[in-house]
mmCIF file of the C-alpha atoms, coordinates in Angstrom:
data_MODEL
# 
_entry.id   MODEL 
# 
loop_
_atom_site.group_PDB 
_atom_site.id 
_atom_site.type_symbol 
_atom_site.label_atom_id 
_atom_site.label_alt_id 
_atom_site.label_comp_id 
_atom_site.label_asym_id 
_atom_site.label_entity_id 
_atom_site.label_seq_id 
_atom_site.pdbx_PDB_ins_code 
_atom_site.Cartn_x 
_atom_site.Cartn_y 
_atom_site.Cartn_z 
_atom_site.occupancy 
_atom_site.B_iso_or_equiv 
_atom_site.pdbx_formal_charge 
_atom_site.auth_seq_id 
_atom_site.auth_comp_id 
_atom_site.auth_asym_id 
_atom_site.auth_atom_id 
_atom_site.pdbx_PDB_model_num 
ATOM 1   C CA . THR A 1 1   ? -20.996 9.038  -34.363 1.00 0.00 ? 1   THR A CA 1 
ATOM 2   C CA . GLN A 1 2   ? -21.265 12.280 -36.365 1.00 0.00 ? 2   GLN A CA 1 
ATOM 3   C CA . GLU A 1 3   ? -25.037 12.658 -35.763 1.00 0.00 ? 3   GLU A CA 1 
ATOM 4   C CA . ILE A 1 4   ? -26.532 13.664 -32.423 1.00 0.00 ? 4   ILE A CA 1 
ATOM 5   C CA . SER A 1 5   ? -28.822 10.997 -31.096 1.00 0.00 ? 5   SER A CA 1 
ATOM 6   C CA . TRP A 1 6   ? -30.742 13.403 -29.057 1.00 0.00 ? 6   TRP A CA 1 
ATOM 7   C CA . GLN A 1 7   ? -30.472 16.546 -26.806 1.00 0.00 ? 7   GLN A CA 1 
ATOM 8   C CA . GLN A 1 8   ? -32.134 17.752 -23.695 1.00 0.00 ? 8   GLN A CA 1 
ATOM 9   C CA . TYR A 1 9   ? -32.273 21.341 -22.535 1.00 0.00 ? 9   TYR A CA 1 
ATOM 10  C CA . ASN A 1 10  ? -32.906 22.899 -19.171 1.00 0.00 ? 10  ASN A CA 1 
ATOM 11  C CA . LEU A 1 11  ? -31.974 19.693 -17.212 1.00 0.00 ? 11  LEU A CA 1 
ATOM 12  C CA . SER A 1 12  ? -29.163 19.185 -14.832 1.00 0.00 ? 12  SER A CA 1 
ATOM 13  C CA . PHE A 1 13  ? -27.308 15.764 -14.764 1.00 0.00 ? 13  PHE A CA 1 
ATOM 14  C CA . TYR A 1 14  ? -27.163 14.345 -11.317 1.00 0.00 ? 14  TYR A CA 1 
ATOM 15  C CA . ASP A 1 15  ? -25.732 10.760 -11.739 1.00 0.00 ? 15  ASP A CA 1 
ATOM 16  C CA . ALA A 1 16  ? -25.958 7.635  -13.896 1.00 0.00 ? 16  ALA A CA 1 
ATOM 17  C CA . TRP A 1 17  ? -27.543 4.283  -12.958 1.00 0.00 ? 17  TRP A CA 1 
ATOM 18  C CA . GLN A 1 18  ? -28.314 1.130  -14.778 1.00 0.00 ? 18  GLN A CA 1 
ATOM 19  C CA . GLU A 1 19  ? -31.925 2.514  -15.417 1.00 0.00 ? 19  GLU A CA 1 
ATOM 20  C CA . GLY A 1 20  ? -30.521 5.598  -17.041 1.00 0.00 ? 20  GLY A CA 1 
ATOM 21  C CA . LEU A 1 21  ? -29.303 9.086  -16.289 1.00 0.00 ? 21  LEU A CA 1 
ATOM 22  C CA . ARG A 1 22  ? -30.872 10.669 -13.209 1.00 0.00 ? 22  ARG A CA 1 
ATOM 23  C CA . VAL A 1 23  ? -31.662 14.368 -14.015 1.00 0.00 ? 23  VAL A CA 1 
ATOM 24  C CA . TYR A 1 24  ? -33.642 17.196 -12.556 1.00 0.00 ? 24  TYR A CA 1 
ATOM 25  C CA . ASN A 1 25  ? -34.956 20.621 -13.681 1.00 0.00 ? 25  ASN A CA 1 
ATOM 26  C CA . PRO A 1 26  ? -32.976 23.240 -11.649 1.00 0.00 ? 26  PRO A CA 1 
ATOM 27  C CA . ASN A 1 27  ? -35.797 25.644 -11.925 1.00 0.00 ? 27  ASN A CA 1 
ATOM 28  C CA . ILE A 1 28  ? -38.189 23.483 -9.917  1.00 0.00 ? 28  ILE A CA 1 
ATOM 29  C CA . SER A 1 29  ? -38.089 23.241 -6.137  1.00 0.00 ? 29  SER A CA 1 
ATOM 30  C CA . PRO A 1 30  ? -37.999 20.856 -4.383  1.00 0.00 ? 30  PRO A CA 1 
ATOM 31  C CA . ARG A 1 31  ? -35.825 18.891 -6.580  1.00 0.00 ? 31  ARG A CA 1 
ATOM 32  C CA . ARG A 1 32  ? -37.717 16.061 -8.511  1.00 0.00 ? 32  ARG A CA 1 
ATOM 33  C CA . PHE A 1 33  ? -35.556 13.448 -10.137 1.00 0.00 ? 33  PHE A CA 1 
ATOM 34  C CA . GLU A 1 34  ? -36.425 11.957 -13.480 1.00 0.00 ? 34  GLU A CA 1 
ATOM 35  C CA . TRP A 1 35  ? -34.850 9.133  -15.545 1.00 0.00 ? 35  TRP A CA 1 
ATOM 36  C CA . LEU A 1 36  ? -33.384 10.124 -18.892 1.00 0.00 ? 36  LEU A CA 1 
ATOM 37  C CA . ASN A 1 37  ? -33.192 7.082  -21.270 1.00 0.00 ? 37  ASN A CA 1 
ATOM 38  C CA . PRO A 1 38  ? -29.641 6.859  -22.759 1.00 0.00 ? 38  PRO A CA 1 
ATOM 39  C CA . ALA A 1 39  ? -30.837 5.475  -25.969 1.00 0.00 ? 39  ALA A CA 1 
ATOM 40  C CA . THR A 1 40  ? -33.862 7.624  -26.740 1.00 0.00 ? 40  THR A CA 1 
ATOM 41  C CA . GLY A 1 41  ? -33.591 10.799 -24.548 1.00 0.00 ? 41  GLY A CA 1 
ATOM 42  C CA . GLU A 1 42  ? -37.141 10.065 -23.223 1.00 0.00 ? 42  GLU A CA 1 
ATOM 43  C CA . ILE A 1 43  ? -37.867 11.170 -19.636 1.00 0.00 ? 43  ILE A CA 1 
ATOM 44  C CA . THR A 1 44  ? -39.834 9.186  -16.967 1.00 0.00 ? 44  THR A CA 1 
ATOM 45  C CA . PRO A 1 45  ? -40.287 9.853  -13.292 1.00 0.00 ? 45  PRO A CA 1 
ATOM 46  C CA . VAL A 1 46  ? -38.058 8.193  -10.690 1.00 0.00 ? 46  VAL A CA 1 
ATOM 47  C CA . LYS A 1 47  ? -39.963 6.001  -8.301  1.00 0.00 ? 47  LYS A CA 1 
ATOM 48  C CA . ASN A 1 48  ? -37.860 4.832  -5.318  1.00 0.00 ? 48  ASN A CA 1 
ATOM 49  C CA . PRO A 1 49  ? -34.561 3.986  -7.076  1.00 0.00 ? 49  PRO A CA 1 
ATOM 50  C CA . THR A 1 50  ? -33.078 0.743  -5.757  1.00 0.00 ? 50  THR A CA 1 
ATOM 51  C CA . ALA A 1 51  ? -30.603 0.085  -8.470  1.00 0.00 ? 51  ALA A CA 1 
ATOM 52  C CA . ILE A 1 52  ? -26.811 0.302  -8.295  1.00 0.00 ? 52  ILE A CA 1 
ATOM 53  C CA . GLN A 1 53  ? -24.634 2.221  -10.574 1.00 0.00 ? 53  GLN A CA 1 
ATOM 54  C CA . THR A 1 54  ? -23.173 -0.152 -13.186 1.00 0.00 ? 54  THR A CA 1 
ATOM 55  C CA . ASN A 1 55  ? -21.969 -0.261 -16.833 1.00 0.00 ? 55  ASN A CA 1 
ATOM 56  C CA . ILE A 1 56  ? -20.632 3.267  -16.776 1.00 0.00 ? 56  ILE A CA 1 
ATOM 57  C CA . GLN A 1 57  ? -17.264 3.848  -18.422 1.00 0.00 ? 57  GLN A CA 1 
ATOM 58  C CA . LEU A 1 58  ? -15.329 6.740  -17.116 1.00 0.00 ? 58  LEU A CA 1 
ATOM 59  C CA . PRO A 1 59  ? -12.265 8.308  -18.850 1.00 0.00 ? 59  PRO A CA 1 
ATOM 60  C CA . LYS A 1 60  ? -8.793  8.089  -17.273 1.00 0.00 ? 60  LYS A CA 1 
ATOM 61  C CA . PRO A 1 61  ? -5.928  10.549 -17.505 1.00 0.00 ? 61  PRO A CA 1 
ATOM 62  C CA . CYS A 1 62  ? -3.557  9.802  -20.515 1.00 0.00 ? 62  CYS A CA 1 
ATOM 63  C CA . PRO A 1 63  ? -0.332  11.106 -22.101 1.00 0.00 ? 63  PRO A CA 1 
ATOM 64  C CA . ILE A 1 64  ? -0.501  14.185 -24.284 1.00 0.00 ? 64  ILE A CA 1 
ATOM 65  C CA . GLU A 1 65  ? 0.858   12.119 -27.093 1.00 0.00 ? 65  GLU A CA 1 
ATOM 66  C CA . LEU A 1 66  ? -2.502  10.311 -27.536 1.00 0.00 ? 66  LEU A CA 1 
ATOM 67  C CA . ILE A 1 67  ? -3.959  13.552 -29.021 1.00 0.00 ? 67  ILE A CA 1 
ATOM 68  C CA . PRO A 1 68  ? -4.042  12.846 -32.779 1.00 0.00 ? 68  PRO A CA 1 
ATOM 69  C CA . PRO A 1 69  ? -1.398  14.983 -34.632 1.00 0.00 ? 69  PRO A CA 1 
ATOM 70  C CA . THR A 1 70  ? -4.010  16.328 -36.974 1.00 0.00 ? 70  THR A CA 1 
ATOM 71  C CA . ILE A 1 71  ? -5.746  18.076 -34.057 1.00 0.00 ? 71  ILE A CA 1 
ATOM 72  C CA . GLU A 1 72  ? -4.265  21.518 -33.562 1.00 0.00 ? 72  GLU A CA 1 
ATOM 73  C CA . HIS A 1 73  ? -4.564  22.807 -29.921 1.00 0.00 ? 73  HIS A CA 1 
ATOM 74  C CA . ASN A 1 74  ? -3.315  25.722 -27.791 1.00 0.00 ? 74  ASN A CA 1 
ATOM 75  C CA . LEU A 1 75  ? -1.493  25.447 -24.468 1.00 0.00 ? 75  LEU A CA 1 
ATOM 76  C CA . LEU A 1 76  ? -3.046  22.467 -22.568 1.00 0.00 ? 76  LEU A CA 1 
ATOM 77  C CA . ILE A 1 77  ? -4.028  23.060 -18.850 1.00 0.00 ? 77  ILE A CA 1 
ATOM 78  C CA . GLY A 1 78  ? -4.587  20.109 -16.559 1.00 0.00 ? 78  GLY A CA 1 
ATOM 79  C CA . GLU A 1 79  ? -5.125  16.506 -17.583 1.00 0.00 ? 79  GLU A CA 1 
ATOM 80  C CA . VAL A 1 80  ? -5.944  14.944 -20.865 1.00 0.00 ? 80  VAL A CA 1 
ATOM 81  C CA . LEU A 1 81  ? -8.818  12.404 -20.280 1.00 0.00 ? 81  LEU A CA 1 
ATOM 82  C CA . HIS A 1 82  ? -9.327  9.362  -22.604 1.00 0.00 ? 82  HIS A CA 1 
ATOM 83  C CA . LEU A 1 83  ? -11.648 6.517  -22.926 1.00 0.00 ? 83  LEU A CA 1 
ATOM 84  C CA . LYS A 1 84  ? -11.639 3.743  -25.679 1.00 0.00 ? 84  LYS A CA 1 
ATOM 85  C CA . CYS A 1 85  ? -14.986 2.030  -26.331 1.00 0.00 ? 85  CYS A CA 1 
ATOM 86  C CA . LEU A 1 86  ? -15.721 -0.186 -29.431 1.00 0.00 ? 86  LEU A CA 1 
ATOM 87  C CA . ASP A 1 87  ? -12.447 0.876  -31.142 1.00 0.00 ? 87  ASP A CA 1 
ATOM 88  C CA . ILE A 1 88  ? -13.632 4.513  -30.798 1.00 0.00 ? 88  ILE A CA 1 
ATOM 89  C CA . ASN A 1 89  ? -11.409 6.864  -28.795 1.00 0.00 ? 89  ASN A CA 1 
ATOM 90  C CA . THR A 1 90  ? -12.912 9.874  -26.912 1.00 0.00 ? 90  THR A CA 1 
ATOM 91  C CA . MET A 1 91  ? -10.772 12.443 -25.207 1.00 0.00 ? 91  MET A CA 1 
ATOM 92  C CA . SER A 1 92  ? -11.188 15.837 -23.617 1.00 0.00 ? 92  SER A CA 1 
ATOM 93  C CA . PHE A 1 93  ? -8.753  18.525 -22.498 1.00 0.00 ? 93  PHE A CA 1 
ATOM 94  C CA . HIS A 1 94  ? -8.667  22.150 -21.333 1.00 0.00 ? 94  HIS A CA 1 
ATOM 95  C CA . GLU A 1 95  ? -6.704  24.654 -23.399 1.00 0.00 ? 95  GLU A CA 1 
ATOM 96  C CA . SER A 1 96  ? -5.745  28.227 -22.826 1.00 0.00 ? 96  SER A CA 1 
ATOM 97  C CA . ILE A 1 97  ? -6.985  30.881 -25.360 1.00 0.00 ? 97  ILE A CA 1 
ATOM 98  C CA . ASN A 1 98  ? -5.674  34.423 -24.479 1.00 0.00 ? 98  ASN A CA 1 
ATOM 99  C CA . ASP A 1 99  ? -7.216  35.189 -21.205 1.00 0.00 ? 99  ASP A CA 1 
ATOM 100 C CA . HIS A 1 100 ? -9.598  32.288 -20.742 1.00 0.00 ? 100 HIS A CA 1 
ATOM 101 C CA . MET A 1 101 ? -9.928  28.520 -21.054 1.00 0.00 ? 101 MET A CA 1 
ATOM 102 C CA . GLN A 1 102 ? -11.988 26.251 -23.205 1.00 0.00 ? 102 GLN A CA 1 
ATOM 103 C CA . LEU A 1 103 ? -12.895 22.579 -22.947 1.00 0.00 ? 103 LEU A CA 1 
ATOM 104 C CA . ARG A 1 104 ? -12.577 20.417 -26.106 1.00 0.00 ? 104 ARG A CA 1 
ATOM 105 C CA . LEU A 1 105 ? -13.991 16.987 -26.788 1.00 0.00 ? 105 LEU A CA 1 
ATOM 106 C CA . ILE A 1 106 ? -12.508 14.792 -29.641 1.00 0.00 ? 106 ILE A CA 1 
ATOM 107 C CA . VAL A 1 107 ? -13.845 11.500 -30.842 1.00 0.00 ? 107 VAL A CA 1 
ATOM 108 C CA . TYR A 1 108 ? -11.774 9.573  -33.322 1.00 0.00 ? 108 TYR A CA 1 
ATOM 109 C CA . GLN A 1 109 ? -11.265 6.114  -34.851 1.00 0.00 ? 109 GLN A CA 1 
ATOM 110 C CA . GLU A 1 110 ? -7.808  5.127  -36.098 1.00 0.00 ? 110 GLU A CA 1 
ATOM 111 C CA . ASN A 1 111 ? -6.907  8.212  -38.333 1.00 0.00 ? 111 ASN A CA 1 
ATOM 112 C CA . SER A 1 112 ? -10.429 9.568  -38.817 1.00 0.00 ? 112 SER A CA 1 
ATOM 113 C CA . ILE A 1 113 ? -11.758 12.392 -36.627 1.00 0.00 ? 113 ILE A CA 1 
ATOM 114 C CA . LEU A 1 114 ? -15.453 11.842 -35.963 1.00 0.00 ? 114 LEU A CA 1 
ATOM 115 C CA . LEU A 1 115 ? -16.041 14.749 -33.701 1.00 0.00 ? 115 LEU A CA 1 
ATOM 116 C CA . ASN A 1 116 ? -13.878 17.813 -32.694 1.00 0.00 ? 116 ASN A CA 1 
ATOM 117 C CA . GLU A 1 117 ? -15.986 20.237 -30.626 1.00 0.00 ? 117 GLU A CA 1 
ATOM 118 C CA . ILE A 1 118 ? -15.527 22.935 -28.087 1.00 0.00 ? 118 ILE A CA 1 
ATOM 119 C CA . ILE A 1 119 ? -18.058 21.955 -25.324 1.00 0.00 ? 119 ILE A CA 1 
ATOM 120 C CA . ALA A 1 120 ? -17.423 24.841 -22.947 1.00 0.00 ? 120 ALA A CA 1 
ATOM 121 C CA . ASN A 1 121 ? -15.919 28.225 -23.761 1.00 0.00 ? 121 ASN A CA 1 
ATOM 122 C CA . HIS A 1 122 ? -14.715 31.133 -21.614 1.00 0.00 ? 122 HIS A CA 1 
ATOM 123 C CA . ILE A 1 123 ? -14.584 28.953 -18.523 1.00 0.00 ? 123 ILE A CA 1 
ATOM 124 C CA . GLN A 1 124 ? -12.753 30.184 -15.402 1.00 0.00 ? 124 GLN A CA 1 
ATOM 125 C CA . LYS A 1 125 ? -11.779 26.818 -13.895 1.00 0.00 ? 125 LYS A CA 1 
ATOM 126 C CA . LEU A 1 126 ? -11.122 23.230 -14.879 1.00 0.00 ? 126 LEU A CA 1 
ATOM 127 C CA . GLN A 1 127 ? -14.239 21.004 -15.471 1.00 0.00 ? 127 GLN A CA 1 
ATOM 128 C CA . PRO A 1 128 ? -13.841 17.570 -13.959 1.00 0.00 ? 128 PRO A CA 1 
ATOM 129 C CA . GLU A 1 129 ? -15.490 14.400 -15.358 1.00 0.00 ? 129 GLU A CA 1 
ATOM 130 C CA . THR A 1 130 ? -16.408 15.937 -18.793 1.00 0.00 ? 130 THR A CA 1 
ATOM 131 C CA . PHE A 1 131 ? -17.795 12.810 -20.398 1.00 0.00 ? 131 PHE A CA 1 
ATOM 132 C CA . PHE A 1 132 ? -18.674 9.200  -19.867 1.00 0.00 ? 132 PHE A CA 1 
ATOM 133 C CA . VAL A 1 133 ? -20.094 6.207  -21.859 1.00 0.00 ? 133 VAL A CA 1 
ATOM 134 C CA . GLN A 1 134 ? -22.957 4.019  -20.877 1.00 0.00 ? 134 GLN A CA 1 
ATOM 135 C CA . GLN A 1 135 ? -24.637 1.420  -22.945 1.00 0.00 ? 135 GLN A CA 1 
ATOM 136 C CA . ASN A 1 136 ? -22.492 2.410  -25.962 1.00 0.00 ? 136 ASN A CA 1 
ATOM 137 C CA . HIS A 1 137 ? -23.741 6.022  -25.818 1.00 0.00 ? 137 HIS A CA 1 
ATOM 138 C CA . LEU A 1 138 ? -21.371 8.947  -25.262 1.00 0.00 ? 138 LEU A CA 1 
ATOM 139 C CA . PHE A 1 139 ? -22.725 11.564 -22.842 1.00 0.00 ? 139 PHE A CA 1 
ATOM 140 C CA . PHE A 1 140 ? -21.431 15.018 -22.131 1.00 0.00 ? 140 PHE A CA 1 
ATOM 141 C CA . ILE A 1 141 ? -22.590 18.442 -20.967 1.00 0.00 ? 141 ILE A CA 1 
ATOM 142 C CA . GLN A 1 142 ? -22.412 21.172 -23.552 1.00 0.00 ? 142 GLN A CA 1 
ATOM 143 C CA . ASN A 1 143 ? -22.362 24.835 -22.737 1.00 0.00 ? 143 ASN A CA 1 
ATOM 144 C CA . SER A 1 144 ? -23.490 24.100 -19.133 1.00 0.00 ? 144 SER A CA 1 
ATOM 145 C CA . ASN A 1 145 ? -27.127 23.606 -20.153 1.00 0.00 ? 145 ASN A CA 1 
ATOM 146 C CA . GLN A 1 146 ? -27.328 20.698 -22.776 1.00 0.00 ? 146 GLN A CA 1 
ATOM 147 C CA . ILE A 1 147 ? -27.032 17.100 -22.186 1.00 0.00 ? 147 ILE A CA 1 
ATOM 148 C CA . VAL A 1 148 ? -25.815 15.613 -25.453 1.00 0.00 ? 148 VAL A CA 1 
ATOM 149 C CA . SER A 1 149 ? -25.586 11.967 -26.477 1.00 0.00 ? 149 SER A CA 1 
ATOM 150 C CA . TYR A 1 150 ? -23.944 10.229 -29.378 1.00 0.00 ? 150 TYR A CA 1 
ATOM 151 C CA . LYS A 1 151 ? -24.410 6.550  -30.102 1.00 0.00 ? 151 LYS A CA 1 
ATOM 152 C CA . LEU A 1 152 ? -21.057 4.857  -30.657 1.00 0.00 ? 152 LEU A CA 1 
ATOM 153 C CA . VAL A 1 153 ? -21.158 2.462  -33.536 1.00 0.00 ? 153 VAL A CA 1 
# 
């Protein structure tokens, strides 16, 4: 989990389907959707999607006490989101730093922290649905312009 599987820049996430992630380039008009393969990061054109959304695991709100005691954090704002997949825990939360907020993502297994990263800094409002898991891959948006994926093993 400590190694990025792949990254894509300059694409916007739209939704997740069985075929993969549906993304688009916000600099191209009209909007043209493409599939982003969760395992490889490869892009292919969307041709009449008829699939239904399945196999997507979304985090749920959880108590603050689930944050590992080894993770120092500032004042929490909003909900703590948590998802357990393959005995690996992923959580995100917003914290207040002086006059702004930041969004943190933590991945841990038992007492071992696998990832502790600020995925959005100097944000003005809460960011909903910060991550999800599909086909044992963790997905999140980092710095508003990167789609990042880690394979959970």
